[in-house]
């Protein structure tokens, strides 16, 4: 099946610094990638949708200047958390789809971000 | 945005059948219903997907009534390794956005 990787799997950073998380589709070309955020014991919340070569579409309440998304190629999307604060600590999960049917999503393993 | 709701938690014993229901009374007309399994600190893993009636694969069955306002994931004979959180994913009828359900934490006991 389709494989999606994320890097790093876990990161700890100091408040005020920026952190970049990579999401890669390893064996398929992803027309669309999604970024989710998940708090402990809560469901996944969609942050943004990105298509290769175009600007990401952010969900209501998600600051686009704080969560920078770049979808530079059909196999790579990055999420940069700028000027991170402790409240940004969360589990970030990406997913990718190779078809126009967005429900056929393949999820990455997630990245746990801890901001101290 | 209509909420997609699931029971918070369920308990079962090994070998039993478990049925988890997701309520989605404002589902988008043309979207499929997908179920995922998630272990702690991992990304969701695809279980099964369907549009209507019944779908079965090697690990689960999915029952969808004609009005598609709910769906039931059926795990035939659970084992300890099925202890996880299960989510449904459906399209919202108003926004067409895919929305995860609230999640059901399944605990399987020996």
CSV table of C-alpha atoms in Angstrom, one decimal:
chain,number,residue,atom,x,y,z
A,1,UNK,CA,0.0,0.0,0.0
A,2,UNK,CA,0.9,3.7,-0.2
A,3,UNK,CA,3.4,4.9,2.4
A,4,UNK,CA,3.7,8.3,3.9
A,5,UNK,CA,6.6,9.3,6.1
A,6,UNK,CA,7.1,12.1,8.5
A,7,UNK,CA,10.3,13.6,9.9
A,8,UNK,CA,11.1,14.1,12.7
A,9,UNK,CA,8.9,11.7,14.7
A,10,UNK,CA,9.5,13.7,17.8
A,11,UNK,CA,11.0,17.1,18.4
A,12,UNK,CA,11.5,19.3,21.4
A,13,UNK,CA,12.2,23.0,20.9
A,14,UNK,CA,12.5,26.1,23.0
A,15,UNK,CA,9.8,28.8,23.0
A,16,UNK,CA,10.3,31.3,20.2
A,17,UNK,CA,12.1,29.0,17.8
A,18,UNK,CA,10.8,27.6,14.6
A,19,UNK,CA,10.3,23.9,13.8
A,20,UNK,CA,9.9,22.3,10.4
A,21,UNK,CA,8.1,19.0,9.9
A,22,UNK,CA,8.4,17.1,6.6
A,23,UNK,CA,5.8,14.9,5.1
A,24,UNK,CA,6.7,12.6,2.2
A,25,UNK,CA,4.8,10.2,0.0
A,26,UNK,CA,7.3,7.5,-0.7
A,27,UNK,CA,5.7,5.4,-3.5
A,28,UNK,CA,3.1,7.6,-5.1
A,29,UNK,CA,2.6,11.2,-6.2
A,30,UNK,CA,0.4,13.1,-3.9
A,31,UNK,CA,-1.8,15.6,-5.6
A,32,UNK,CA,-3.0,16.8,-2.2
A,33,UNK,CA,-1.6,16.7,1.3
A,34,UNK,CA,-3.4,17.5,4.5
A,35,UNK,CA,-2.0,18.6,7.8
A,36,UNK,CA,-3.8,17.7,11.1
A,37,UNK,CA,-3.3,18.5,14.7
A,38,UNK,CA,-4.3,16.2,17.5
A,39,UNK,CA,-4.5,17.0,21.2
A,40,UNK,CA,-4.3,14.2,23.8
A,41,UNK,CA,-7.4,12.0,23.7
A,42,UNK,CA,-9.0,14.2,21.0
A,43,UNK,CA,-9.9,13.7,17.4
A,44,UNK,CA,-7.8,14.9,14.5
A,45,UNK,CA,-8.5,18.5,13.5
A,46,UNK,CA,-7.7,19.5,10.0
A,47,UNK,CA,-5.4,22.5,9.8
A,48,UNK,CA,-4.8,23.0,6.2
A,49,UNK,CA,-5.0,21.4,2.7
A,50,UNK,CA,-2.1,21.9,0.3
A,51,UNK,CA,-1.8,21.2,-3.4
A,52,UNK,CA,1.5,21.0,-5.2
A,53,UNK,CA,2.6,24.4,-6.5
A,54,UNK,CA,-0.2,26.4,-5.0
A,55,UNK,CA,-0.9,28.1,-1.7
A,56,UNK,CA,-2.3,26.1,1.1
A,57,UNK,CA,-5.9,26.5,2.2
A,58,UNK,CA,-6.2,26.9,5.9
A,59,UNK,CA,-9.1,26.0,8.1
A,60,UNK,CA,-10.9,28.7,10.1
A,61,UNK,CA,-8.9,29.6,13.2
A,62,UNK,CA,-5.6,28.4,11.9
A,63,UNK,CA,-3.0,31.2,11.6
A,64,UNK,CA,-1.3,30.9,8.2
A,65,UNK,CA,1.6,33.0,9.3
A,66,UNK,CA,2.2,30.8,12.3
A,67,UNK,CA,1.8,27.5,10.5
A,68,UNK,CA,3.7,27.8,7.2
A,69,UNK,CA,2.9,25.1,4.7
A,70,UNK,CA,5.0,24.5,1.6
A,71,UNK,CA,4.1,21.8,-1.0
A,72,UNK,CA,7.1,22.1,-3.2
A,73,UNK,CA,6.7,18.8,-5.1
A,74,UNK,CA,4.3,16.0,-5.6
A,75,UNK,CA,6.0,14.0,-2.9
A,76,UNK,CA,6.9,16.5,-0.3
A,77,UNK,CA,5.1,19.0,1.9
A,78,UNK,CA,6.5,20.8,4.9
A,79,UNK,CA,4.8,22.4,7.9
A,80,UNK,CA,6.8,25.0,9.8
A,81,UNK,CA,5.7,26.1,13.2
A,82,UNK,CA,7.1,29.6,13.5
A,83,UNK,CA,7.9,31.2,16.9
A,84,UNK,CA,6.6,28.2,18.7
A,85,UNK,CA,5.0,28.5,22.1
A,86,UNK,CA,4.1,25.9,24.6
A,87,UNK,CA,0.5,25.9,23.5
A,88,UNK,CA,1.7,24.7,20.1
A,89,UNK,CA,2.8,21.4,21.7
A,90,UNK,CA,0.7,18.7,20.0
A,91,UNK,CA,0.8,15.7,17.7
A,92,UNK,CA,0.9,16.8,14.1
A,93,UNK,CA,-0.1,14.3,11.4
A,94,UNK,CA,0.0,14.6,7.6
A,95,UNK,CA,-1.9,12.7,5.1
A,96,UNK,CA,-1.6,12.5,1.3
A,97,UNK,CA,-3.9,11.4,-1.5
A,98,UNK,CA,-3.1,10.6,-5.1
A,99,UNK,CA,-6.6,10.9,-6.4
A,100,UNK,CA,-9.2,13.6,-6.5
A,101,UNK,CA,-11.1,11.6,-4.0
A,102,UNK,CA,-9.8,13.2,-0.8
A,103,UNK,CA,-11.3,10.4,1.4
A,104,UNK,CA,-8.6,8.0,0.0
A,105,UNK,CA,-6.0,9.4,2.4
A,106,UNK,CA,-2.8,7.8,3.5
A,107,UNK,CA,-1.6,9.0,6.9
A,108,UNK,CA,1.9,9.6,8.1
A,109,UNK,CA,3.1,8.3,11.5
A,110,UNK,CA,2.8,11.7,13.1
A,111,UNK,CA,5.2,14.1,14.7
A,112,UNK,CA,5.1,14.9,18.4
A,113,UNK,CA,6.1,18.5,19.1
A,114,UNK,CA,6.9,19.7,22.6
A,115,UNK,CA,7.7,23.3,23.1
A,116,UNK,CA,9.4,24.2,26.4
B,1,UNK,CA,-20.6,22.3,10.9
B,2,UNK,CA,-22.5,19.2,11.8
B,3,UNK,CA,-20.7,17.0,14.4
B,4,UNK,CA,-19.8,13.5,13.6
B,5,UNK,CA,-20.3,11.6,16.9
B,6,UNK,CA,-19.2,8.3,18.3
B,7,UNK,CA,-19.4,6.6,21.7
B,8,UNK,CA,-16.5,7.7,23.8
B,9,UNK,CA,-15.4,4.3,24.8
B,10,UNK,CA,-16.3,0.6,24.6
B,11,UNK,CA,-15.0,-2.5,26.4
B,12,UNK,CA,-15.0,-6.0,25.1
B,13,UNK,CA,-13.4,-9.4,25.7
B,14,UNK,CA,-11.2,-11.3,23.3
B,15,UNK,CA,-13.1,-13.3,20.7
B,16,UNK,CA,-16.3,-11.2,20.9
B,17,UNK,CA,-17.8,-9.1,18.1
B,18,UNK,CA,-17.6,-5.4,18.5
B,19,UNK,CA,-19.9,-2.9,16.8
B,20,UNK,CA,-19.0,0.8,16.8
B,21,UNK,CA,-21.5,3.3,15.4
B,22,UNK,CA,-20.8,6.7,14.0
B,23,UNK,CA,-23.6,9.2,13.7
B,24,UNK,CA,-23.3,11.6,10.7
B,25,UNK,CA,-26.7,13.1,10.0
B,26,UNK,CA,-25.5,15.7,7.6
B,27,UNK,CA,-23.2,13.6,5.4
B,28,UNK,CA,-22.3,14.8,1.9
B,29,UNK,CA,-24.3,13.0,-0.8
B,30,UNK,CA,-21.4,11.7,-2.8
B,31,UNK,CA,-18.8,11.0,-0.3
B,32,UNK,CA,-17.7,7.6,1.1
B,33,UNK,CA,-17.5,6.7,4.7
B,34,UNK,CA,-14.1,5.6,5.9
B,35,UNK,CA,-13.0,4.1,9.2
B,36,UNK,CA,-9.6,4.3,10.7
B,37,UNK,CA,-7.7,2.7,13.6
B,38,UNK,CA,-5.2,4.7,15.7
B,39,UNK,CA,-2.7,3.5,18.2
B,40,UNK,CA,-1.1,5.9,20.7
B,41,UNK,CA,1.4,8.2,19.0
B,42,UNK,CA,0.8,6.8,15.6
B,43,UNK,CA,-1.1,8.0,12.5
B,44,UNK,CA,-4.5,6.6,11.7
B,45,UNK,CA,-4.5,3.3,9.8
B,46,UNK,CA,-7.2,2.6,7.2
B,47,UNK,CA,-9.6,-0.2,8.1
B,48,UNK,CA,-12.5,-0.1,5.6
B,49,UNK,CA,-14.5,2.2,3.4
B,50,UNK,CA,-18.0,2.1,2.0
B,51,UNK,CA,-20.8,4.2,0.4
B,52,UNK,CA,-23.9,2.2,1.2
B,53,UNK,CA,-25.3,-1.1,2.4
B,54,UNK,CA,-22.6,-3.5,3.5
B,55,UNK,CA,-18.9,-3.8,2.8
B,56,UNK,CA,-16.7,-6.6,4.1
B,57,UNK,CA,-12.9,-7.1,4.0
B,58,UNK,CA,-10.5,-9.4,5.8
B,59,UNK,CA,-10.6,-7.4,9.0
B,60,UNK,CA,-14.0,-5.8,9.4
B,61,UNK,CA,-17.4,-5.1,8.0
B,62,UNK,CA,-19.1,-1.8,7.5
B,63,UNK,CA,-22.9,-1.4,7.7
B,64,UNK,CA,-24.5,1.7,6.2
B,65,UNK,CA,-28.3,2.2,6.3
B,66,UNK,CA,-30.1,3.6,3.3
B,67,UNK,CA,-30.3,7.1,4.7
B,68,UNK,CA,-26.5,7.1,5.3
B,69,UNK,CA,-27.0,9.1,8.5
B,70,UNK,CA,-25.0,6.6,10.4
B,71,UNK,CA,-22.5,3.7,9.9
B,72,UNK,CA,-21.4,0.8,12.0
B,73,UNK,CA,-18.0,-0.7,12.0
B,74,UNK,CA,-18.1,-4.4,13.0
B,75,UNK,CA,-15.0,-6.2,14.2
B,76,UNK,CA,-15.8,-9.9,14.1
B,77,UNK,CA,-13.6,-11.4,16.8
B,78,UNK,CA,-11.5,-8.9,18.6
B,79,UNK,CA,-8.1,-9.6,20.1
B,80,UNK,CA,-6.0,-7.7,22.6
B,81,UNK,CA,-4.2,-6.0,19.7
B,82,UNK,CA,-7.4,-4.4,18.6
B,83,UNK,CA,-7.3,-2.1,21.6
B,84,UNK,CA,-7.1,1.3,20.0
B,85,UNK,CA,-9.1,4.3,19.1
B,86,UNK,CA,-11.4,4.0,16.1
B,87,UNK,CA,-12.5,7.0,14.0
B,88,UNK,CA,-15.0,7.4,11.2
B,89,UNK,CA,-14.3,10.0,8.5
B,90,UNK,CA,-17.1,11.5,6.4
B,91,UNK,CA,-17.8,14.5,4.2
B,92,UNK,CA,-19.9,17.3,5.7
B,93,UNK,CA,-23.0,18.0,3.6
B,94,UNK,CA,-22.8,21.8,4.0
B,95,UNK,CA,-19.1,22.4,3.6
B,96,UNK,CA,-18.0,19.3,1.7
B,97,UNK,CA,-15.1,19.1,4.1
B,98,UNK,CA,-14.0,15.7,5.5
B,99,UNK,CA,-14.6,15.5,9.2
B,100,UNK,CA,-13.3,13.0,11.6
B,101,UNK,CA,-15.6,11.6,14.2
B,102,UNK,CA,-15.1,12.1,17.8
B,103,UNK,CA,-13.4,8.7,18.2
B,104,UNK,CA,-14.2,5.5,20.2
B,105,UNK,CA,-11.6,4.1,22.5
B,106,UNK,CA,-12.0,0.3,22.4
B,107,UNK,CA,-10.4,-1.7,25.2
B,108,UNK,CA,-10.2,-5.4,24.8
B,109,UNK,CA,-9.7,-7.6,27.8
B,110,UNK,CA,-8.4,-11.1,28.0
